[in-house]
């Protein structure tokens, strides 16, 4: 079954063609990152206008790259939400009109379910034996993106239980905000990661918030404030006026070594908490067979390294062996449409009769779609 999928929940205009939920025939992504770098973050109105300009060329490009025409396509999948409403609407309108004209079934997909299914796409990175077989349930998933941060327990296809979530900022959001404070640019995650490679992870003692004992929730706002406090303290000592909130100007007064060290220390604190909570969840949900990393922050190499290391220690101490998977292709970590087609395929398979032809899909910002 070939699914054409569309994803426009934030600032990527994306379309893919995927066969049987796993074989990616094309995955075209037009990123607006350069456009939003000027403002240091996504301006919804600007993102929506850019989606309008790019969506048709991106869909045409995905069909062409997959060497398909519309007769080859069995269904359309589209991100229904959550996301920026003005961005989502371009994707859902385009998909709905195409489904109507081409008389195709249309499958609405939850954006986070899409990120989760990125690990079901062929070629997903994994450690451990038996790399040929697909994921084995139950799975614990750490979803770490710009807008979302959860630990999800997945017993079978399309059955998700949120067992932990952020109480304030998502990990990706914290990366973006700290990068802004340090004047490292947008998107913040890759910029912090790059600066952090040159920095000392132990240069700053930053707080790690574990909340109540047994809690699988996250909180990153205190850490973000701690970074800001370090910057203010440095500037105060140097006699630099910190009355403006224009971080682009202020950041020019901070030396590169200070930025690199602070970026490395910040990243270490985030990754420490994420991986500790993930292990704690694996101890709580004892039947867990696999751990998956999903969402934009799953591209982070320190996160991958630290969870691999902690799982090894667990195994050496006599704990069970849990297989780790994360999207091998970096383009499957951040927003893309291949993941939406994968999720759409498994939704379709679980109940094909529920999927209607030529339906009109209404976008939503609600997370509550699982
Ligand atoms: O999943 P995603 O593409 O969009 C949302 O659904 O939000 O995630 C985007 C987030 C951004 O906050 C970005 O800074 C972060 O993922 N990100 C990273 C890395 N690459 C992207 N964070 C840490 N390290 C990275 N290498
Ligand atoms: Zn996303």
mmCIF file of C-alpha atoms and ligand atoms in Angstrom:
data_model
loop_
_atom_site.group_PDB
_atom_site.id
_atom_site.type_symbol
_atom_site.label_atom_id
_atom_site.label_comp_id
_atom_site.label_asym_id
_atom_site.label_seq_id
_atom_site.Cartn_x
_atom_site.Cartn_y
_atom_site.Cartn_z
ATOM 1 C CA UNK A 1 0.000 0.000 0.000
ATOM 2 C CA UNK A 2 1.463 3.377 -1.030
ATOM 3 C CA UNK A 3 0.571 6.403 1.101
ATOM 4 C CA UNK A 4 1.248 10.009 0.146
ATOM 5 C CA UNK A 5 1.606 12.093 3.303
ATOM 6 C CA UNK A 6 1.636 15.798 4.109
ATOM 7 C CA UNK A 7 3.103 17.502 7.193
ATOM 8 C CA UNK A 8 2.879 21.261 7.836
ATOM 9 C CA UNK A 9 2.453 21.540 11.611
ATOM 10 C CA UNK A 10 5.169 24.141 12.161
ATOM 11 C CA UNK A 11 7.863 25.467 9.839
ATOM 12 C CA UNK A 12 8.611 22.492 7.574
ATOM 13 C CA UNK A 13 6.600 21.969 4.395
ATOM 14 C CA UNK A 14 6.888 18.227 3.832
ATOM 15 C CA UNK A 15 5.500 15.486 1.611
ATOM 16 C CA UNK A 16 6.504 11.821 1.327
ATOM 17 C CA UNK A 17 5.502 8.610 -0.387
ATOM 18 C CA UNK A 18 5.923 5.499 1.789
ATOM 19 C CA UNK A 19 5.127 1.887 0.938
ATOM 20 C CA UNK A 20 3.554 -0.405 3.568
ATOM 21 C CA UNK A 21 4.448 1.987 6.394
ATOM 22 C CA UNK A 22 8.168 1.246 6.262
ATOM 23 C CA UNK A 23 9.692 1.728 2.822
ATOM 24 C CA UNK A 24 10.395 5.380 2.112
ATOM 25 C CA UNK A 25 10.107 6.056 -1.634
ATOM 26 C CA UNK A 26 10.524 9.815 -1.219
ATOM 27 C CA UNK A 27 10.723 12.267 1.674
ATOM 28 C CA UNK A 28 10.785 15.892 0.527
ATOM 29 C CA UNK A 29 11.232 18.562 3.203
ATOM 30 C CA UNK A 30 11.337 22.276 2.601
ATOM 31 C CA UNK A 31 12.642 23.855 5.811
ATOM 32 C CA UNK A 32 11.811 27.471 6.580
ATOM 33 C CA UNK A 33 14.558 27.630 9.256
ATOM 34 C CA UNK A 34 16.571 30.309 7.416
ATOM 35 C CA UNK A 35 13.492 32.501 7.166
ATOM 36 C CA UNK A 36 12.770 32.240 10.895
ATOM 37 C CA UNK A 37 16.430 32.638 11.905
ATOM 38 C CA UNK A 38 15.983 36.382 11.314
ATOM 39 C CA UNK A 39 13.395 36.608 14.093
ATOM 40 C CA UNK A 40 14.986 33.939 16.315
ATOM 41 C CA UNK A 41 11.805 31.840 16.236
ATOM 42 C CA UNK A 42 8.752 30.955 14.159
ATOM 43 C CA UNK A 43 6.283 33.734 13.375
ATOM 44 C CA UNK A 44 3.051 31.762 12.638
ATOM 45 C CA UNK A 45 1.760 34.139 9.954
ATOM 46 C CA UNK A 46 5.085 34.061 8.083
ATOM 47 C CA UNK A 47 5.227 30.247 8.326
ATOM 48 C CA UNK A 48 1.686 29.864 6.944
ATOM 49 C CA UNK A 49 2.378 32.128 3.960
ATOM 50 C CA UNK A 50 5.508 30.162 3.126
ATOM 51 C CA UNK A 51 3.586 26.852 3.332
ATOM 52 C CA UNK A 52 1.097 28.217 0.779
ATOM 53 C CA UNK A 53 3.936 28.977 -1.634
ATOM 54 C CA UNK A 54 5.744 25.684 -1.193
ATOM 55 C CA UNK A 55 3.114 22.975 -0.655
ATOM 56 C CA UNK A 56 2.266 22.190 -4.307
ATOM 57 C CA UNK A 57 5.907 22.075 -5.532
ATOM 58 C CA UNK A 58 6.775 19.871 -2.524
ATOM 59 C CA UNK A 59 3.904 17.426 -3.283
ATOM 60 C CA UNK A 60 4.875 17.310 -6.978
ATOM 61 C CA UNK A 61 8.509 16.760 -5.970
ATOM 62 C CA UNK A 62 7.626 13.857 -3.647
ATOM 63 C CA UNK A 63 5.574 12.107 -6.367
ATOM 64 C CA UNK A 64 8.320 12.622 -8.933
ATOM 65 C CA UNK A 65 11.083 11.399 -6.623
ATOM 66 C CA UNK A 66 9.048 8.301 -5.743
ATOM 67 C CA UNK A 67 8.508 7.718 -9.502
ATOM 68 C CA UNK A 68 4.764 7.590 -8.876
ATOM 69 C CA UNK A 69 1.690 9.239 -10.301
ATOM 70 C CA UNK A 70 -1.665 9.627 -8.550
ATOM 71 C CA UNK A 71 -2.905 6.234 -9.824
ATOM 72 C CA UNK A 72 -0.153 4.560 -7.752
ATOM 73 C CA UNK A 73 -1.272 6.242 -4.527
ATOM 74 C CA UNK A 74 -3.690 4.223 -2.353
ATOM 75 C CA UNK A 75 -4.353 6.796 0.381
ATOM 76 C CA UNK A 76 -3.384 10.221 1.695
ATOM 77 C CA UNK A 77 -2.230 10.837 5.288
ATOM 78 C CA UNK A 78 -2.039 14.299 6.802
ATOM 79 C CA UNK A 79 -1.043 15.839 10.127
ATOM 80 C CA UNK A 80 -4.252 16.932 11.830
ATOM 81 C CA UNK A 81 -2.517 18.438 14.891
ATOM 82 C CA UNK A 82 -1.255 19.535 17.292
ATOM 83 C CA UNK A 83 0.782 22.407 15.895
ATOM 84 C CA UNK A 84 0.382 25.988 14.722
ATOM 85 C CA UNK A 85 -3.186 26.261 13.487
ATOM 86 C CA UNK A 86 -2.316 28.573 10.576
ATOM 87 C CA UNK A 87 0.348 26.103 9.421
ATOM 88 C CA UNK A 88 -1.767 22.979 9.933
ATOM 89 C CA UNK A 89 -4.622 24.387 7.888
ATOM 90 C CA UNK A 90 -2.489 24.583 4.730
ATOM 91 C CA UNK A 91 -1.653 20.881 4.987
ATOM 92 C CA UNK A 92 -5.150 19.678 5.874
ATOM 93 C CA UNK A 93 -6.806 21.832 3.177
ATOM 94 C CA UNK A 94 -4.352 20.640 0.519
ATOM 95 C CA UNK A 95 -4.749 16.991 1.535
ATOM 96 C CA UNK A 96 -8.558 17.233 1.760
ATOM 97 C CA UNK A 97 -8.872 18.839 -1.687
ATOM 98 C CA UNK A 98 -6.494 16.272 -3.214
ATOM 99 C CA UNK A 99 -8.396 13.396 -1.588
ATOM 100 C CA UNK A 100 -11.650 14.781 -2.989
ATOM 101 C CA UNK A 101 -10.359 15.357 -6.526
ATOM 102 C CA UNK A 102 -8.435 12.070 -6.729
ATOM 103 C CA UNK A 103 -11.076 10.113 -4.774
ATOM 104 C CA UNK A 104 -8.599 8.719 -2.240
ATOM 105 C CA UNK A 105 -9.091 7.636 1.378
ATOM 106 C CA UNK A 106 -7.675 10.243 3.774
ATOM 107 C CA UNK A 107 -6.117 9.437 7.157
ATOM 108 C CA UNK A 108 -5.764 12.144 9.851
ATOM 109 C CA UNK A 109 -2.598 11.653 11.928
ATOM 110 C CA UNK A 110 -1.558 12.985 15.350
ATOM 111 C CA UNK A 111 1.799 14.752 14.970
ATOM 112 C CA UNK A 112 3.353 12.986 17.965
ATOM 113 C CA UNK A 113 2.126 9.590 16.727
ATOM 114 C CA UNK A 114 4.032 10.515 13.560
ATOM 115 C CA UNK A 115 7.235 11.131 15.530
ATOM 116 C CA UNK A 116 6.713 7.793 17.305
ATOM 117 C CA UNK A 117 6.296 5.941 14.011
ATOM 118 C CA UNK A 118 9.537 7.434 12.648
ATOM 119 C CA UNK A 119 11.193 4.526 14.465
ATOM 120 C CA UNK A 120 9.160 2.033 12.440
ATOM 121 C CA UNK A 121 10.520 3.366 9.139
ATOM 122 C CA UNK A 122 13.019 1.074 7.448
ATOM 123 C CA UNK A 123 16.611 1.777 8.319
ATOM 124 C CA UNK A 124 15.851 3.243 11.730
ATOM 125 C CA UNK A 125 18.909 3.263 13.919
ATOM 126 C CA UNK A 126 19.052 0.639 16.550
ATOM 127 C CA UNK A 127 21.444 -1.055 18.843
ATOM 128 C CA UNK A 128 21.354 -4.634 19.993
ATOM 129 C CA UNK A 129 20.851 -7.908 18.197
ATOM 130 C CA UNK A 130 18.179 -8.855 15.753
ATOM 131 C CA UNK A 131 18.346 -5.607 13.879
ATOM 132 C CA UNK A 132 16.309 -7.058 11.022
ATOM 133 C CA UNK A 133 13.038 -7.373 12.874
ATOM 134 C CA UNK A 134 10.614 -4.565 13.500
ATOM 135 C CA UNK A 135 9.998 -3.022 16.923
ATOM 136 C CA UNK A 136 8.775 -5.345 19.649
ATOM 137 C CA UNK A 137 6.070 -4.225 22.091
ATOM 138 C CA UNK A 138 5.752 -2.955 24.772
ATOM 139 C CA UNK A 139 7.829 0.109 23.941
ATOM 140 C CA UNK A 140 8.713 3.129 26.058
ATOM 141 C CA UNK A 141 9.075 6.242 23.949
ATOM 142 C CA UNK A 142 10.733 9.494 24.895
ATOM 143 C CA UNK A 143 9.143 12.158 22.714
ATOM 144 C CA UNK A 144 11.348 15.231 22.750
ATOM 145 C CA UNK A 145 10.468 17.983 20.329
ATOM 146 C CA UNK A 146 10.071 21.741 20.284
ATOM 147 C CA UNK A 147 6.525 21.682 21.590
ATOM 148 C CA UNK A 148 6.265 18.307 23.307
ATOM 149 C CA UNK A 149 8.051 16.257 25.882
ATOM 150 C CA UNK A 150 6.522 13.026 27.096
ATOM 151 C CA UNK A 151 7.290 9.470 28.110
ATOM 152 C CA UNK A 152 4.780 7.234 26.359
ATOM 153 C CA UNK A 153 4.103 3.552 27.009
ATOM 154 C CA UNK A 154 2.957 1.765 23.862
ATOM 155 C CA UNK A 155 1.578 -1.749 24.321
ATOM 156 C CA UNK A 156 0.547 -2.245 20.702
ATOM 157 C CA UNK A 157 -0.063 -0.310 17.502
ATOM 158 C CA UNK A 158 -2.003 2.913 18.041
ATOM 159 C CA UNK A 159 -2.303 2.432 21.790
ATOM 160 C CA UNK A 160 -0.446 5.168 23.626
ATOM 161 C CA UNK A 161 -0.413 5.932 27.383
ATOM 162 C CA UNK A 162 1.289 9.094 28.518
ATOM 163 C CA UNK A 163 3.151 8.171 31.707
ATOM 164 C CA UNK A 164 5.209 11.350 32.064
ATOM 165 C CA UNK A 165 5.187 14.828 30.555
ATOM 166 C CA UNK A 166 6.707 18.255 30.939
ATOM 167 C CA UNK A 167 5.120 20.615 33.411
ATOM 168 C CA UNK A 168 6.513 23.676 31.671
ATOM 169 C CA UNK A 169 8.984 23.871 28.759
ATOM 170 C CA UNK A 170 9.629 20.975 26.392
ATOM 171 C CA UNK A 171 13.292 19.960 26.019
ATOM 172 C CA UNK A 172 13.511 21.369 22.479
ATOM 173 C CA UNK A 173 11.921 24.619 23.612
ATOM 174 C CA UNK A 174 14.555 24.895 26.365
ATOM 175 C CA UNK A 175 17.318 24.316 23.774
ATOM 176 C CA UNK A 176 15.810 27.033 21.560
ATOM 177 C CA UNK A 177 15.453 29.550 24.406
ATOM 178 C CA UNK A 178 18.961 28.976 25.773
ATOM 179 C CA UNK A 179 20.412 29.296 22.258
ATOM 180 C CA UNK A 180 18.584 32.615 21.986
ATOM 181 C CA UNK A 181 20.024 33.818 25.317
ATOM 182 C CA UNK A 182 23.526 32.851 24.130
ATOM 183 C CA UNK A 183 22.959 34.331 20.661
ATOM 184 C CA UNK A 184 23.627 30.989 18.972
ATOM 185 C CA UNK A 185 20.828 31.231 16.435
ATOM 186 C CA UNK A 186 17.710 29.268 15.456
ATOM 187 C CA UNK A 187 16.953 26.366 15.645
ATOM 188 C CA UNK A 188 18.675 26.183 19.000
ATOM 189 C CA UNK A 189 19.143 22.414 19.376
ATOM 190 C CA UNK A 190 21.780 21.863 16.687
ATOM 191 C CA UNK A 191 23.458 25.188 17.611
ATOM 192 C CA UNK A 192 23.774 24.251 21.310
ATOM 193 C CA UNK A 193 24.986 20.789 20.376
ATOM 194 C CA UNK A 194 27.697 22.248 18.101
ATOM 195 C CA UNK A 195 28.830 24.843 20.654
ATOM 196 C CA UNK A 196 28.696 22.196 23.408
ATOM 197 C CA UNK A 197 31.126 19.939 21.546
ATOM 198 C CA UNK A 198 33.809 22.586 22.117
ATOM 199 C CA UNK A 199 32.799 23.284 25.722
ATOM 200 C CA UNK A 200 33.354 21.771 29.162
ATOM 201 C CA UNK A 201 30.273 19.932 30.436
ATOM 202 C CA UNK A 202 31.300 20.460 34.031
ATOM 203 C CA UNK A 203 32.180 24.140 33.811
ATOM 204 C CA UNK A 204 28.849 25.220 35.328
ATOM 205 C CA UNK A 205 26.920 23.469 38.068
ATOM 206 C CA UNK A 206 23.388 23.724 36.753
ATOM 207 C CA UNK A 207 20.259 22.384 38.493
ATOM 208 C CA UNK A 208 18.600 19.115 37.555
ATOM 209 C CA UNK A 209 14.931 19.014 38.409
ATOM 210 C CA UNK A 210 13.659 15.524 39.278
ATOM 211 C CA UNK A 211 10.371 16.692 40.879
ATOM 212 C CA UNK A 212 8.701 14.292 43.354
ATOM 213 C CA UNK A 213 10.129 10.828 43.958
ATOM 214 C CA UNK A 214 8.519 8.386 41.481
ATOM 215 C CA UNK A 215 7.410 11.212 39.190
ATOM 216 C CA UNK A 216 8.109 10.654 35.505
ATOM 217 C CA UNK A 217 7.339 14.296 34.688
ATOM 218 C CA UNK A 218 9.852 16.899 33.543
ATOM 219 C CA UNK A 219 10.488 20.553 34.274
ATOM 220 C CA UNK A 220 13.066 22.616 32.419
ATOM 221 C CA UNK A 221 12.092 26.203 33.213
ATOM 222 C CA UNK A 222 14.340 26.368 36.307
ATOM 223 C CA UNK A 223 17.320 25.235 34.252
ATOM 224 C CA UNK A 224 16.633 27.882 31.618
ATOM 225 C CA UNK A 225 16.463 30.550 34.340
ATOM 226 C CA UNK A 226 19.749 29.251 35.802
ATOM 227 C CA UNK A 227 21.442 29.752 32.425
ATOM 228 C CA UNK A 228 20.068 33.290 32.203
ATOM 229 C CA UNK A 229 21.304 33.975 35.749
ATOM 230 C CA UNK A 230 24.832 32.836 34.773
ATOM 231 C CA UNK A 231 24.802 35.192 31.775
ATOM 232 C CA UNK A 232 23.522 38.129 33.845
ATOM 233 C CA UNK A 233 26.092 37.446 36.557
ATOM 234 C CA UNK A 234 28.911 37.412 33.992
ATOM 235 C CA UNK A 235 27.741 40.683 32.438
ATOM 236 C CA UNK A 236 27.276 42.332 35.839
ATOM 237 C CA UNK A 237 30.858 41.423 36.803
ATOM 238 C CA UNK A 238 32.084 42.899 33.507
ATOM 239 C CA UNK A 239 30.039 46.043 34.110
ATOM 240 C CA UNK A 240 27.847 45.463 31.029
ATOM 241 C CA UNK A 241 24.355 46.953 31.264
ATOM 242 C CA UNK A 242 21.690 44.234 31.083
ATOM 243 C CA UNK A 243 18.636 46.418 30.722
ATOM 244 C CA UNK A 244 17.735 45.324 27.218
ATOM 245 C CA UNK A 245 16.282 41.938 26.322
ATOM 246 C CA UNK A 246 17.838 42.046 22.877
ATOM 247 C CA UNK A 247 19.905 38.900 23.242
ATOM 248 C CA UNK A 248 21.481 39.342 19.838
ATOM 249 C CA UNK A 249 23.213 42.518 21.024
ATOM 250 C CA UNK A 250 23.977 41.239 24.498
ATOM 251 C CA UNK A 251 25.396 37.944 23.264
ATOM 252 C CA UNK A 252 28.132 39.764 21.335
ATOM 253 C CA UNK A 253 29.535 40.798 24.728
ATOM 254 C CA UNK A 254 29.925 37.206 25.910
ATOM 255 C CA UNK A 255 33.153 35.373 24.959
ATOM 256 C CA UNK A 256 32.927 32.187 22.880
ATOM 257 C CA UNK A 257 34.501 29.986 25.579
ATOM 258 C CA UNK A 258 31.873 31.077 28.104
ATOM 259 C CA UNK A 259 29.117 30.295 25.575
ATOM 260 C CA UNK A 260 30.562 26.892 24.688
ATOM 261 C CA UNK A 261 30.980 25.891 28.343
ATOM 262 C CA UNK A 262 27.489 27.057 29.254
ATOM 263 C CA UNK A 263 25.992 25.294 26.212
ATOM 264 C CA UNK A 264 27.800 22.042 27.132
ATOM 265 C CA UNK A 265 26.754 22.260 30.802
ATOM 266 C CA UNK A 266 23.145 23.033 29.864
ATOM 267 C CA UNK A 267 22.969 20.148 27.386
ATOM 268 C CA UNK A 268 24.433 17.774 29.983
ATOM 269 C CA UNK A 269 21.800 18.777 32.546
ATOM 270 C CA UNK A 270 18.903 18.265 30.093
ATOM 271 C CA UNK A 271 20.230 14.936 28.842
ATOM 272 C CA UNK A 272 20.940 13.708 32.388
ATOM 273 C CA UNK A 273 17.330 14.262 33.459
ATOM 274 C CA UNK A 274 15.827 12.870 30.242
ATOM 275 C CA UNK A 275 17.849 9.651 30.423
ATOM 276 C CA UNK A 276 17.402 9.151 34.198
ATOM 277 C CA UNK A 277 13.633 9.502 33.877
ATOM 278 C CA UNK A 278 13.594 7.140 30.918
ATOM 279 C CA UNK A 279 15.442 4.476 32.928
ATOM 280 C CA UNK A 280 13.149 5.082 35.891
ATOM 281 C CA UNK A 281 10.183 4.501 33.550
ATOM 282 C CA UNK A 282 11.768 1.267 32.286
ATOM 283 C CA UNK A 283 12.053 0.043 35.912
ATOM 284 C CA UNK A 284 8.418 0.979 36.525
ATOM 285 C CA UNK A 285 7.099 -0.641 33.342
ATOM 286 C CA UNK A 286 8.963 -3.885 33.761
ATOM 287 C CA UNK A 287 7.656 -5.526 30.579
ATOM 288 C CA UNK A 288 9.356 -2.874 28.408
ATOM 289 C CA UNK A 289 11.218 -4.524 25.520
ATOM 290 C CA UNK A 290 12.438 -1.444 23.682
ATOM 291 C CA UNK A 291 13.182 2.228 24.315
ATOM 292 C CA UNK A 292 12.695 4.662 21.457
ATOM 293 C CA UNK A 293 13.804 8.264 21.121
ATOM 294 C CA UNK A 294 11.524 10.406 18.965
ATOM 295 C CA UNK A 295 11.181 14.053 17.921
ATOM 296 C CA UNK A 296 13.667 16.768 17.025
ATOM 297 C CA UNK A 297 15.846 16.434 20.140
ATOM 298 C CA UNK A 298 16.348 12.718 19.383
ATOM 299 C CA UNK A 299 18.901 13.954 16.823
ATOM 300 C CA UNK A 300 21.096 15.024 19.743
ATOM 301 C CA UNK A 301 24.238 12.901 19.817
ATOM 302 C CA UNK A 302 24.894 13.406 23.551
ATOM 303 C CA UNK A 303 21.358 12.148 24.314
ATOM 304 C CA UNK A 304 21.941 9.035 22.191
ATOM 305 C CA UNK A 305 25.347 8.468 23.758
ATOM 306 C CA UNK A 306 24.167 8.852 27.347
ATOM 307 C CA UNK A 307 21.101 6.600 27.057
ATOM 308 C CA UNK A 308 23.222 3.933 25.315
ATOM 309 C CA UNK A 309 25.733 4.126 28.174
ATOM 310 C CA UNK A 310 23.102 3.996 30.942
ATOM 311 C CA UNK A 311 21.351 1.016 29.317
ATOM 312 C CA UNK A 312 24.697 -0.802 29.129
ATOM 313 C CA UNK A 313 25.319 -0.188 32.837
ATOM 314 C CA UNK A 314 21.811 -1.457 33.637
ATOM 315 C CA UNK A 315 22.488 -4.653 31.693
ATOM 316 C CA UNK A 316 25.912 -5.159 33.282
ATOM 317 C CA UNK A 317 24.363 -4.840 36.733
ATOM 318 C CA UNK A 318 22.137 -7.776 35.931
ATOM 319 C CA UNK A 319 19.183 -5.817 34.691
ATOM 320 C CA UNK A 320 17.503 -6.916 31.509
ATOM 321 C CA UNK A 321 18.608 -6.000 28.037
ATOM 322 C CA UNK A 322 16.430 -3.307 26.481
ATOM 323 C CA UNK A 323 16.887 -2.510 22.831
ATOM 324 C CA UNK A 324 17.317 1.130 21.902
ATOM 325 C CA UNK A 325 16.050 2.645 18.687
ATOM 326 C CA UNK A 326 16.224 6.145 17.331
ATOM 327 C CA UNK A 327 15.730 7.412 13.792
ATOM 328 C CA UNK A 328 18.927 6.655 11.872
ATOM 329 C CA UNK A 329 18.277 9.303 9.311
ATOM 330 C CA UNK A 330 18.413 12.725 10.964
ATOM 331 C CA UNK A 331 15.638 13.908 8.668
ATOM 332 C CA UNK A 332 13.289 11.417 10.419
ATOM 333 C CA UNK A 333 13.980 13.070 13.822
ATOM 334 C CA UNK A 334 12.775 16.561 13.040
ATOM 335 C CA UNK A 335 9.468 17.244 11.294
ATOM 336 C CA UNK A 336 9.013 15.227 8.112
ATOM 337 C CA UNK A 337 6.164 13.579 6.222
ATOM 338 C CA UNK A 338 7.564 10.021 6.007
ATOM 339 C CA UNK A 339 6.735 9.537 9.696
ATOM 340 C CA UNK A 340 3.149 10.705 9.044
ATOM 341 C CA UNK A 341 2.755 8.102 6.273
ATOM 342 C CA UNK A 342 4.117 5.394 8.600
ATOM 343 C CA UNK A 343 1.652 6.307 11.361
ATOM 344 C CA UNK A 344 -1.136 6.619 8.767
ATOM 345 C CA UNK A 345 -0.436 3.126 7.462
ATOM 346 C CA UNK A 346 -0.789 1.512 10.892
ATOM 347 C CA UNK A 347 -3.962 3.521 11.613
ATOM 348 C CA UNK A 348 -5.403 2.318 8.308
ATOM 349 C CA UNK A 349 -4.412 -1.299 8.963
ATOM 350 C CA UNK A 350 -6.029 -1.321 12.395
ATOM 351 C CA UNK A 351 -9.461 -0.337 11.027
ATOM 352 C CA UNK A 352 -9.677 0.316 7.252
ATOM 353 C CA UNK A 353 -13.462 0.789 7.385
ATOM 354 C CA UNK A 354 -13.038 3.868 9.584
ATOM 355 C CA UNK A 355 -11.077 5.651 6.848
ATOM 356 C CA UNK A 356 -13.360 7.499 4.423
ATOM 357 C CA UNK A 357 -12.704 8.653 0.866
ATOM 358 C CA UNK A 358 -12.592 12.358 0.057
ATOM 359 C CA UNK A 359 -13.245 13.409 3.650
ATOM 360 C CA UNK A 360 -12.594 16.972 4.825
ATOM 361 C CA UNK A 361 -10.022 17.005 7.645
ATOM 362 C CA UNK A 362 -10.296 19.819 10.197
ATOM 363 C CA UNK A 363 -7.023 20.768 11.909
ATOM 364 C CA UNK A 364 -6.774 21.073 15.679
ATOM 365 C CA UNK A 365 -4.280 22.412 18.207
ATOM 366 C CA UNK A 366 -5.468 19.958 20.860
ATOM 367 C CA UNK A 367 -2.958 17.365 22.004
ATOM 368 C CA UNK A 368 -5.800 15.118 23.009
ATOM 369 C CA UNK A 369 -6.128 13.013 19.907
ATOM 370 C CA UNK A 370 -4.531 9.712 20.819
HETATM 371 O O1 LIG B 1 10.115 17.531 16.348
HETATM 372 P P1 LIG B 1 10.537 18.863 15.872
HETATM 373 O O2 LIG B 1 11.155 18.978 14.513
HETATM 374 O O3 LIG B 1 9.365 19.887 15.893
HETATM 375 C C1 LIG B 1 8.329 19.864 16.819
HETATM 376 O O4 LIG B 1 7.432 19.000 16.666
HETATM 377 O O5 LIG B 1 8.407 20.676 17.750
HETATM 378 O O6 LIG B 1 11.533 19.407 16.962
HETATM 379 C C2 LIG B 1 12.170 20.623 16.830
HETATM 380 C C3 LIG B 1 13.065 20.811 18.043
HETATM 381 C C4 LIG B 1 13.627 22.211 18.120
HETATM 382 O O7 LIG B 1 13.383 22.714 19.411
HETATM 383 C C5 LIG B 1 15.119 21.984 17.874
HETATM 384 O O8 LIG B 1 15.922 22.915 18.553
HETATM 385 C C6 LIG B 1 15.317 20.585 18.423
HETATM 386 O O9 LIG B 1 14.154 19.901 18.013
HETATM 387 N N1 LIG B 1 16.518 19.926 17.878
HETATM 388 C C7 LIG B 1 17.552 19.528 18.642
HETATM 389 C C8 LIG B 1 18.534 19.005 17.747
HETATM 390 N N2 LIG B 1 18.031 19.082 16.481
HETATM 391 C C9 LIG B 1 16.790 19.641 16.582
HETATM 392 N N3 LIG B 1 17.764 19.609 19.965
HETATM 393 C C10 LIG B 1 18.926 19.147 20.445
HETATM 394 N N4 LIG B 1 19.920 18.657 19.655
HETATM 395 C C11 LIG B 1 19.756 18.554 18.318
HETATM 396 N N5 LIG B 1 20.751 18.060 17.577
HETATM 397 ZN ZN1 LIG B 2 7.501 17.593 15.477
#
